[in-house]
Amino acid sequence: MFESLTQRLTQSFSFLRDKKELTADNIEEGLAEVRAALLEADVHFKVVQDFTAKVRTRALGERRIAGVDPSQQFIAAFHQELVELLGPKDARIDFAKNGPTIILMAGLQGAGKTTTCAKLGKYMREKFGRRPLLVAADVKRPAAVEQLQVLGKQIDVPVFHVPGLTPPELCLRGVAEARVKGCDLVILDTAGRLHIDQEMMEEVRAIARTVKPTATVLVVDAMTGQDAVSSAGAFNTALELTGVILTKLDGDARGGAAVSLKAVTGKPVLFTGVGEKIDDLDAFHVERMAGRILGMGDVVGLVEKAQSAISEKEAQASFEKMVLGDFTLEDMLGQLRMIRKLGPLKKVLGMMPGIGSQVGALDIDDKQMNRLEALFTSMTPRERLQPDILDMSRRRRVARGSGQEVGAVNDLLKRHREMKLLMKQMNKLGLAAQFGGKQKEAALKSMSGTGELASGGAGGGFLGGLGGLGKGIGNLFGGGGGAPAGMPPGGMSGLGGGGNPFGPRPMGSSATRKSGKKKKDKKRRR
Amino acid sequence: MGLLDRLKQRLTRTRSAISDGISGLFRGGRQIDEQLLGELEELLYTSDLGPLAATLVAELAREHKRGEIKGEEDVRARLRQMLLERVAQDTAEIRFEHKPTVILVVGVNGSGKTTSIAKLAHRFRQQGRSVLLGAGDTFRAAAADQLEIWASRNGASIVRGKPGSDPAAVAFDALEQGIARGVDVILIDTAGRLHTQKKLMDELGKLRRVIERRLPGAPHETWLVLDGTNGQNAIQQAKLFTSAVAVTGLIVAKLDGTARGGALLGIKQALGLPVRYIGTGEQLELLEVFEPEAFVSALLEPAS
């Protein structure tokens, strides 16, 4: 597994703590790490060279910000440079002013063109109210036409195909068909082709000449290696691309090809394919992609999700409760529900820095969440507010009510006690003060504002907030097999200015509890 | 393929051999120095060799310092040797010791599984064996149709299930029929899945168990199809697929472009899996037995 760049940089820059700032000498070690990380992410060799040179200039040119350690400042410079390279942020497909918008899709074999055509059609209909028509112009691969027809049926979008026509003819007739049917968007699915196959490249050029598409999109597999440069370059020369759709980003590929593509063709990524379902198409977010390539996780995405799902008041109230040490089962339930609002746990965890890439290997079951919630809801409000009154008789009732064993209730209560204790300790150590006053305000603000990544002081609070969520998941869920085992300590706090109040007990600590629960499960089955 | 095409292809190969990347580096009588080694590293990196590129060049630099490597010929020979050491393996072509020989084919989406199976079927049919295909990709729309078209072109038979049905059931049926008809080879296609999807990887484990239960000892081979244009992620794919279904060999598809599949070396280093075949074109015949020598030569060609 790729080691997170953040951790690696923090290690290699640890000697800098005593010194004052980055110098031409001590930056080289960090740059070597950057270079390795980019190459691991499959960014093209030449692009890496140019890029590290730029980062060197930027990092050395910036004054050291007080209170931010050099490695973080360095990563910030790196991140900004990457964002600039990947930008612009608002790349999109413009619709035609007159007549139907025609999008020509092209790419290598197996990049995911046919699936992406269907996804794009659905996306455009749902987000922009367009009436799409898909044209099946891949007459080369056996059953490619059938595949698009089946997908079209699934999303209820018409698919045009006439057997026996050449691809340019098909596309032209498809556009005419769209006018007749009153469709205002035509998506042309073409055969996969190699960029060095002159005959096939001429065919796609012929299509472009015949139908004059509004936009020409190259579909690229996120797992593509160094060769992305030669293939994308050739397609761009032949077709004048509008942009790129990066597919299969739901795997653990870091997608460095996106950087190479932008550097070589100057064409932005428009969308990303993030799953096997037809809904799994996302607009491209430069900051998230930069974070992914750096191995930092999709922090921005998580914050956005949190913003839309959790009201500021809820978040504030929850933090206040935690700080006051008055942490009841009611609060714990609130936290659980807050986390659940973010979506399936796997997706949420996948966006967290440091664990994103490990989530895939974990067996996270959202049913565990249901079981947990059932425990809470089988209690009376009074029991949730005063957990101490839960004697054996009450526990048995809760267990019966939730259809689980008493052991599960005890487990939950134990975890609640641990969490509560932790809150108290934090108070004593004054760690919680980070959540009080300015820091707390900052944390809450950045939860609702546009969480700019690692931007000076706010970064600390912002990640601290996330850390809170993370710990919440870890604690609520520790026994349920939810928190990833072996998450490197400090992974959550790696980026922010040490603002993670839960630093002393990283999420990974729940691993021991996880195994304990497993044993219990076995006993129950017997 | 027409005569002209064959000729063209041969010419391309010859041209590549002449403009060998290492010759390019030494053009104009350059001496070995840091800059030249840097360019060599770039050549290796752009072949998707990953961190191995740095390792190899560091070794060359050391040997140069000790005076063991002097000019172009030494570098070429040593590099070739080091790369060959890393891809060396016993004969790639499969031996048919069982009847039926059951081969399970797995891989990520779009890596070229179905096309590779069609090519394998063609190859085995050419060798005079009877072939049965199990259309285990019940997820992707029209995947079974695609396989059926290939099967009819090849003279292979096919067993397919309903869209969305259990792939293990399809595999079971394929084995039942294959054994009943006494076929030589059963090739089982599977739906493409990203190696990070735990549930789908577990499904492969189940598929394997069902096959084994029907015919002890089967599947005799489990091949992972890799997209030759993939970079360092291919290593991750190989690791996770191997741990889910005990992969026994690799097929590297799409090596007819400018990609050179250098990620293979990383996989070899990490897992030691043999490469069985490489896909070098869209025609059915274009599946070749993996030859380490030819592969290494291709790696050392310059980026186009």
Coordinates of N, CA and C in Angstrom, one line a residue, chain B residues 107-277:
Chain B
G107 N -9.9 -10.2 -13.6 CA -9.3 -8.9 -13.9 C -10.2 -7.8 -13.6
V108 N -9.6 -6.6 -13.6 CA -10.4 -5.4 -13.4 C -11.2 -5.0 -14.6
N109 N -12.1 -4.1 -14.5 CA -13.0 -3.7 -15.6 C -12.1 -3.2 -16.8
G110 N -12.5 -3.7 -18.0 CA -11.8 -3.1 -19.2 C -10.4 -3.5 -19.4
S111 N -9.9 -4.6 -18.7 CA -8.5 -4.9 -18.8 C -8.4 -5.8 -20.1
G112 N -9.5 -6.4 -20.6 CA -9.4 -7.2 -21.8 C -9.6 -8.7 -21.5
K113 N -10.4 -9.0 -20.5 CA -10.7 -10.4 -20.2 C -11.4 -11.1 -21.3
T114 N -12.5 -10.6 -21.8 CA -13.3 -11.3 -22.7 C -12.6 -11.5 -24.1
T115 N -11.9 -10.4 -24.5 CA -11.1 -10.5 -25.7 C -10.0 -11.5 -25.6
S116 N -9.3 -11.5 -24.4 CA -8.3 -12.5 -24.2 C -8.8 -13.9 -24.2
I117 N -10.0 -14.1 -23.6 CA -10.6 -15.5 -23.6 C -10.9 -15.9 -25.1
A118 N -11.4 -15.0 -25.9 CA -11.6 -15.3 -27.3 C -10.3 -15.7 -28.0
K119 N -9.3 -15.0 -27.7 CA -8.0 -15.3 -28.3 C -7.5 -16.7 -27.8
L120 N -7.6 -16.9 -26.5 CA -7.2 -18.2 -26.0 C -8.0 -19.3 -26.6
A121 N -9.3 -19.1 -26.7 CA -10.1 -20.1 -27.3 C -9.7 -20.4 -28.7
H122 N -9.4 -19.3 -29.5 CA -8.9 -19.5 -30.8 C -7.6 -20.3 -30.9
R123 N -6.7 -19.9 -30.0 CA -5.4 -20.6 -29.9 C -5.6 -22.1 -29.6
F124 N -6.4 -22.4 -28.6 CA -6.6 -23.8 -28.2 C -7.3 -24.6 -29.3
R125 N -8.2 -23.9 -30.0 CA -8.9 -24.6 -31.1 C -8.0 -24.9 -32.2
Q126 N -7.1 -23.9 -32.5 CA -6.0 -24.2 -33.5 C -5.2 -25.4 -33.2
Q127 N -5.0 -25.6 -31.9 CA -4.2 -26.7 -31.5 C -5.0 -28.0 -31.5
G128 N -6.2 -27.9 -32.0 CA -7.1 -29.1 -32.1 C -7.8 -29.5 -30.9
R129 N -7.9 -28.6 -29.9 CA -8.6 -29.0 -28.7 C -10.1 -28.5 -28.7
S130 N -11.0 -29.2 -28.0 CA -12.3 -28.7 -27.9 C -12.4 -27.7 -26.8
V131 N -13.2 -26.6 -27.0 CA -13.2 -25.6 -26.0 C -14.6 -25.2 -25.6
L132 N -14.9 -25.1 -24.3 CA -16.2 -24.6 -23.8 C -15.9 -23.3 -23.0
L133 N -16.8 -22.3 -23.3 CA -16.6 -21.0 -22.6 C -17.8 -20.9 -21.6
G134 N -17.5 -20.5 -20.4 CA -18.5 -20.2 -19.4 C -18.6 -18.7 -19.3
A135 N -19.8 -18.1 -19.6 CA -20.0 -16.7 -19.6 C -20.3 -16.2 -18.2
G136 N -19.3 -16.1 -17.4 CA -19.5 -15.8 -16.0 C -19.6 -14.3 -15.7
D137 N -19.5 -13.5 -16.8 CA -19.8 -12.0 -16.5 C -21.3 -11.8 -16.7
T138 N -22.0 -11.9 -15.6 CA -23.4 -11.7 -15.7 C -23.8 -10.3 -15.3
F139 N -22.8 -9.5 -15.1 CA -23.1 -8.1 -14.6 C -23.1 -7.1 -15.7
R140 N -22.0 -7.0 -16.5 CA -21.9 -6.0 -17.5 C -22.9 -6.3 -18.6
A141 N -23.6 -5.2 -19.1 CA -24.6 -5.4 -20.1 C -24.0 -6.0 -21.3
A142 N -24.6 -7.0 -21.9 CA -24.2 -7.7 -23.1 C -22.8 -8.3 -23.1
A143 N -22.3 -8.6 -22.0 CA -21.0 -9.2 -21.9 C -21.1 -10.7 -22.5
A144 N -22.2 -11.3 -22.1 CA -22.3 -12.7 -22.6 C -22.5 -12.7 -24.1
D145 N -23.2 -11.7 -24.6 CA -23.4 -11.6 -26.1 C -22.1 -11.5 -26.8
Q146 N -21.2 -10.6 -26.2 CA -19.9 -10.4 -26.7 C -19.1 -11.8 -26.8
L147 N -19.2 -12.5 -25.7 CA -18.5 -13.8 -25.7 C -19.1 -14.8 -26.6
E148 N -20.4 -14.8 -26.8 CA -21.1 -15.7 -27.7 C -20.7 -15.5 -29.1
I149 N -20.6 -14.2 -29.5 CA -20.1 -13.9 -30.9 C -18.7 -14.4 -31.1
W150 N -17.9 -14.2 -30.1 CA -16.5 -14.8 -30.3 C -16.6 -16.3 -30.4
A151 N -17.4 -16.9 -29.5 CA -17.5 -18.4 -29.5 C -17.9 -18.9 -30.9
S152 N -18.9 -18.3 -31.5 CA -19.3 -18.8 -32.8 C -18.3 -18.6 -33.8
R153 N -17.4 -17.5 -33.7 CA -16.4 -17.3 -34.7 C -15.3 -18.4 -34.5
N154 N -15.1 -18.9 -33.3 CA -14.1 -19.8 -32.9 C -14.4 -21.3 -33.1
G155 N -15.7 -21.5 -33.2 CA -16.1 -22.9 -33.1 C -16.0 -23.5 -31.7
A156 N -16.1 -22.6 -30.7 CA -16.2 -23.1 -29.3 C -17.7 -23.1 -28.9
S157 N -18.0 -23.9 -27.9 CA -19.4 -23.8 -27.4 C -19.4 -22.9 -26.1
I158 N -20.6 -22.5 -25.8 CA -20.7 -21.5 -24.7 C -21.9 -21.9 -23.7
V159 N -21.7 -21.6 -22.5 CA -22.7 -21.8 -21.5 C -23.0 -20.4 -20.9
R160 N -24.2 -19.9 -20.9 CA -24.5 -18.6 -20.3 C -25.7 -18.6 -19.4
G161 N -25.7 -17.7 -18.5 CA -26.9 -17.6 -17.6 C -27.6 -16.3 -17.9
K162 N -28.7 -16.0 -17.1 CA -29.4 -14.8 -17.3 C -28.6 -13.6 -16.8
P163 N -28.9 -12.4 -17.4 CA -28.2 -11.2 -16.8 C -28.5 -11.1 -15.3
G164 N -27.5 -10.8 -14.6 CA -27.7 -10.6 -13.1 C -27.7 -11.9 -12.3
S165 N -27.6 -13.1 -13.0 CA -27.7 -14.3 -12.3 C -26.3 -14.6 -11.6
D166 N -26.3 -15.7 -10.8 CA -25.1 -16.0 -10.0 C -24.0 -16.5 -10.9
P167 N -22.9 -15.9 -10.9 CA -21.8 -16.4 -11.8 C -21.3 -17.8 -11.4
A168 N -21.4 -18.1 -10.1 CA -21.0 -19.4 -9.6 C -21.9 -20.5 -10.3
A169 N -23.2 -20.1 -10.5 CA -24.1 -21.1 -11.1 C -23.7 -21.3 -12.5
V170 N -23.3 -20.2 -13.2 CA -22.9 -20.4 -14.6 C -21.7 -21.2 -14.7
A171 N -20.7 -21.0 -13.8 CA -19.5 -21.8 -13.8 C -19.8 -23.3 -13.5
F172 N -20.7 -23.5 -12.6 CA -21.1 -24.9 -12.3 C -21.7 -25.6 -13.5
D173 N -22.6 -24.9 -14.2 CA -23.2 -25.4 -15.4 C -22.2 -25.7 -16.5
A174 N -21.2 -24.8 -16.6 CA -20.2 -24.9 -17.6 C -19.4 -26.2 -17.3
L175 N -19.1 -26.4 -16.1 CA -18.4 -27.6 -15.7 C -19.2 -28.9 -16.0
E176 N -20.5 -28.8 -15.6 CA -21.4 -30.0 -15.8 C -21.3 -30.4 -17.3
Q177 N -21.6 -29.4 -18.1 CA -21.7 -29.6 -19.6 C -20.3 -30.0 -20.1
G178 N -19.3 -29.4 -19.7 CA -18.0 -29.6 -20.2 C -17.6 -31.1 -19.9
I179 N -17.8 -31.5 -18.7 CA -17.5 -32.9 -18.3 C -18.3 -33.9 -19.0
A180 N -19.6 -33.6 -19.2 CA -20.5 -34.5 -19.9 C -20.1 -34.6 -21.3
R181 N -19.7 -33.5 -22.0 CA -19.3 -33.6 -23.4 C -17.9 -34.0 -23.6
G182 N -17.1 -34.1 -22.5 CA -15.8 -34.5 -22.6 C -14.9 -33.5 -23.3
V183 N -15.1 -32.2 -23.1 CA -14.2 -31.2 -23.8 C -12.8 -31.1 -23.1
D184 N -11.9 -30.5 -23.9 CA -10.5 -30.5 -23.4 C -10.3 -29.3 -22.5
V185 N -10.9 -28.1 -22.8 CA -10.6 -26.9 -22.1 C -11.9 -26.2 -21.7
I186 N -12.0 -25.8 -20.5 CA -13.1 -24.9 -20.1 C -12.6 -23.6 -19.6
L187 N -12.9 -22.5 -20.4 CA -12.5 -21.2 -20.0 C -13.6 -20.4 -19.3
I188 N -13.4 -20.0 -18.1 CA -14.5 -19.3 -17.4 C -14.2 -17.8 -17.3
D189 N -15.1 -17.0 -18.0 CA -15.0 -15.5 -17.9 C -15.6 -15.0 -16.6
T190 N -15.2 -13.9 -16.1 CA -15.8 -13.3 -14.9 C -16.0 -11.8 -15.2
A191 N -16.9 -11.3 -14.4 CA -17.2 -9.8 -14.5 C -15.9 -9.1 -14.1
G192 N -15.7 -7.9 -14.7 CA -14.5 -7.1 -14.3 C -14.9 -6.5 -12.9
R193 N -13.9 -6.5 -12.1 CA -14.1 -5.9 -10.8 C -12.8 -5.2 -10.3
L194 N -13.0 -4.1 -9.7 CA -11.8 -3.4 -9.1 C -11.4 -4.2 -7.9
H195 N -10.1 -4.3 -7.8 CA -9.5 -5.1 -6.7 C -9.8 -4.6 -5.3
T196 N -10.3 -3.4 -5.2 CA -10.6 -2.8 -3.9 C -12.1 -3.1 -3.5
Q197 N -12.8 -3.7 -4.3 CA -14.2 -4.0 -4.0 C -14.3 -5.4 -3.2
K198 N -14.3 -5.3 -1.9 CA -14.2 -6.5 -1.1 C -15.2 -7.5 -1.4
K199 N -16.5 -7.0 -1.5 CA -17.6 -8.0 -1.8 C -17.4 -8.7 -3.1
L200 N -17.0 -8.0 -4.1 CA -16.8 -8.6 -5.4 C -15.6 -9.6 -5.4
M201 N -14.6 -9.3 -4.6 CA -13.5 -10.2 -4.5 C -13.9 -11.4 -3.8
D202 N -14.7 -11.3 -2.8 CA -15.2 -12.5 -2.0 C -16.0 -13.4 -3.0
E203 N -16.8 -12.7 -3.9 CA -17.6 -13.4 -4.9 C -16.7 -14.4 -5.7
L204 N -15.5 -13.9 -6.0 CA -14.5 -14.7 -6.8 C -14.1 -15.9 -6.0
G205 N -13.9 -15.7 -4.7 CA -13.5 -16.8 -3.8 C -14.6 -17.9 -3.9
K206 N -15.8 -17.4 -3.8 CA -17.0 -18.4 -3.9 C -17.0 -19.1 -5.2
L207 N -16.8 -18.4 -6.3 CA -16.8 -19.0 -7.6 C -15.7 -20.1 -7.7
R208 N -14.6 -19.8 -7.1 CA -13.5 -20.8 -7.1 C -13.9 -22.0 -6.3
R209 N -14.5 -21.8 -5.2 CA -14.9 -22.9 -4.3 C -15.9 -23.8 -5.0
V210 N -16.9 -23.2 -5.7 CA -17.9 -23.9 -6.4 C -17.3 -24.8 -7.5
I211 N -16.3 -24.2 -8.2 CA -15.6 -25.0 -9.3 C -14.9 -26.2 -8.7
E212 N -14.2 -25.9 -7.6 CA -13.4 -26.9 -6.9 C -14.3 -28.1 -6.4
R213 N -15.5 -27.7 -5.9 CA -16.4 -28.7 -5.4 C -16.9 -29.6 -6.5
R214 N -17.2 -29.0 -7.7 CA -17.7 -29.8 -8.8 C -16.6 -30.7 -9.4
L215 N -15.4 -30.1 -9.5 CA -14.3 -30.9 -10.0 C -13.0 -30.7 -9.2
P216 N -12.8 -31.6 -8.3 CA -11.6 -31.5 -7.4 C -10.3 -31.2 -8.2
G217 N -9.5 -30.2 -7.7 CA -8.3 -29.9 -8.4 C -8.5 -28.7 -9.4
A218 N -9.7 -28.4 -9.7 CA -10.0 -27.3 -10.6 C -10.3 -26.1 -9.8
P219 N -10.2 -24.9 -10.3 CA -9.6 -24.5 -11.6 C -8.1 -24.8 -11.6
H220 N -7.6 -25.4 -12.7 CA -6.2 -25.8 -12.8 C -5.4 -24.6 -13.0
E221 N -5.9 -23.6 -13.6 CA -5.2 -22.3 -13.7 C -6.2 -21.2 -13.4
T222 N -5.6 -20.1 -12.8 CA -6.4 -18.9 -12.6 C -5.6 -17.8 -13.2
W223 N -6.0 -17.2 -14.2 CA -5.2 -16.1 -14.9 C -5.8 -14.7 -14.7
L224 N -4.9 -13.9 -14.3 CA -5.2 -12.5 -14.1 C -4.9 -11.7 -15.4
V225 N -5.9 -11.0 -16.0 CA -5.6 -10.2 -17.2 C -5.3 -8.8 -16.8
L226 N -4.1 -8.3 -17.2 CA -3.7 -7.0 -16.8 C -3.7 -6.1 -18.1
D227 N -4.1 -4.9 -17.9 CA -4.1 -3.9 -19.0 C -2.6 -3.5 -19.1
G228 N -2.0 -3.7 -20.2 CA -0.6 -3.4 -20.4 C -0.3 -1.9 -20.3
T229 N -1.3 -1.1 -20.4 CA -1.1 0.4 -20.3 C -1.2 0.9 -18.9
N230 N -1.6 0.0 -18.0 CA -1.7 0.4 -16.6 C -0.3 0.6 -16.0
G231 N -0.2 1.4 -15.0 CA 1.0 1.8 -14.3 C 1.2 1.0 -13.1
Q232 N 1.7 1.7 -12.0 CA 2.0 1.1 -10.8 C 0.8 0.4 -10.1
N233 N -0.4 0.8 -10.4 CA -1.5 0.2 -9.8 C -1.7 -1.3 -10.2
A234 N -1.1 -1.7 -11.3 CA -1.1 -3.1 -11.7 C -0.6 -4.0 -10.6
I235 N 0.4 -3.5 -9.9 CA 1.0 -4.4 -8.8 C 0.0 -4.6 -7.7
Q236 N -0.7 -3.5 -7.4 CA -1.8 -3.6 -6.4 C -2.9 -4.6 -6.8
Q237 N -3.2 -4.5 -8.1 CA -4.2 -5.4 -8.6 C -3.8 -6.9 -8.4
A238 N -2.5 -7.1 -8.8 CA -2.0 -8.5 -8.8 C -2.0 -9.0 -7.4
K239 N -1.6 -8.1 -6.4 CA -1.6 -8.6 -5.0 C -3.0 -9.0 -4.5
L240 N -3.9 -8.1 -4.7 CA -5.2 -8.3 -4.2 C -6.0 -9.5 -4.9
F241 N -5.8 -9.6 -6.2 CA -6.4 -10.7 -6.9 C -5.8 -12.0 -6.4
T242 N -4.5 -12.0 -6.2 CA -3.8 -13.2 -5.8 C -4.3 -13.7 -4.5
S243 N -4.5 -12.7 -3.6 CA -4.9 -13.1 -2.2 C -6.4 -13.6 -2.2
A244 N -7.2 -13.1 -3.2 CA -8.6 -13.5 -3.3 C -8.8 -14.9 -4.0
V245 N -8.1 -15.1 -5.1 CA -8.3 -16.4 -5.8 C -7.1 -17.2 -6.2
A246 N -6.0 -16.9 -5.6 CA -4.8 -17.7 -5.9 C -4.5 -17.7 -7.4
V247 N -4.1 -16.5 -7.9 CA -3.8 -16.4 -9.3 C -2.5 -17.2 -9.6
T248 N -2.5 -18.0 -10.7 CA -1.4 -18.8 -11.1 C -0.6 -18.2 -12.2
G249 N -1.1 -17.3 -13.0 CA -0.4 -16.7 -14.1 C -1.0 -15.4 -14.6
L250 N -0.3 -14.7 -15.4 CA -0.8 -13.4 -15.9 C -0.9 -13.4 -17.4
I251 N -1.9 -12.7 -17.9 CA -2.0 -12.4 -19.3 C -1.9 -10.8 -19.4
V252 N -1.0 -10.3 -20.2 CA -0.9 -8.9 -20.3 C -1.5 -8.5 -21.7
A253 N -2.6 -7.7 -21.6 CA -3.3 -7.3 -22.8 C -2.8 -5.9 -23.3
K254 N -3.1 -5.6 -24.5 CA -2.9 -4.3 -25.1 C -1.5 -3.9 -25.1
L255 N -0.6 -4.8 -25.5 CA 0.8 -4.4 -25.6 C 1.2 -4.0 -27.1
D256 N 0.1 -3.7 -27.9 CA 0.4 -3.4 -29.2 C 0.5 -1.9 -29.4
G257 N 0.3 -1.1 -28.4 CA 0.4 0.3 -28.5 C 1.8 0.8 -28.2
T258 N 1.9 1.9 -27.5 CA 3.2 2.4 -27.2 C 3.6 2.1 -25.7
A259 N 2.6 1.5 -25.0 CA 2.8 1.1 -23.6 C 3.7 -0.1 -23.6
R260 N 4.5 -0.3 -22.6 CA 5.4 -1.4 -22.7 C 5.3 -2.4 -21.5
G261 N 4.3 -2.1 -20.6 CA 4.0 -3.0 -19.6 C 5.1 -3.3 -18.6
G262 N 5.9 -2.3 -18.3 CA 7.0 -2.4 -17.4 C 6.5 -2.8 -15.9
A263 N 5.3 -2.5 -15.6 CA 4.7 -2.8 -14.3 C 4.9 -4.3 -14.0
L264 N 4.9 -5.1 -15.0 CA 5.1 -6.5 -14.9 C 6.3 -6.9 -14.0
L265 N 7.4 -6.1 -14.1 CA 8.6 -6.4 -13.3 C 8.3 -6.2 -11.9
G266 N 7.5 -5.2 -11.5 CA 7.2 -5.0 -10.1 C 6.4 -6.1 -9.6
I267 N 5.5 -6.6 -10.5 CA 4.6 -7.8 -10.1 C 5.5 -9.0 -9.9
K268 N 6.4 -9.2 -10.8 CA 7.3 -10.4 -10.7 C 8.1 -10.3 -9.4
Q269 N 8.5 -9.1 -9.1 CA 9.4 -9.0 -7.9 C 8.5 -9.2 -6.7
A270 N 7.3 -8.7 -6.7 CA 6.5 -8.9 -5.5 C 5.9 -10.2 -5.3
L271 N 5.5 -10.8 -6.4 CA 4.7 -12.1 -6.3 C 5.2 -13.3 -7.1
G272 N 6.2 -13.0 -8.0 CA 6.8 -14.1 -8.7 C 5.8 -14.8 -9.6
L273 N 4.8 -14.2 -10.1 CA 3.8 -14.9 -11.0 C 4.4 -15.0 -12.4
P274 N 4.2 -16.1 -13.0 CA 4.6 -16.2 -14.4 C 3.7 -15.5 -15.4
V275 N 4.2 -14.9 -16.5 CA 3.4 -14.4 -17.5 C 3.1 -15.4 -18.5
R276 N 1.9 -15.7 -18.8 CA 1.6 -16.8 -19.8 C 1.6 -16.2 -21.2
Y277 N 0.7 -15.2 -21.5 CA 0.6 -14.7 -22.8 C 0.5 -13.2 -22.8

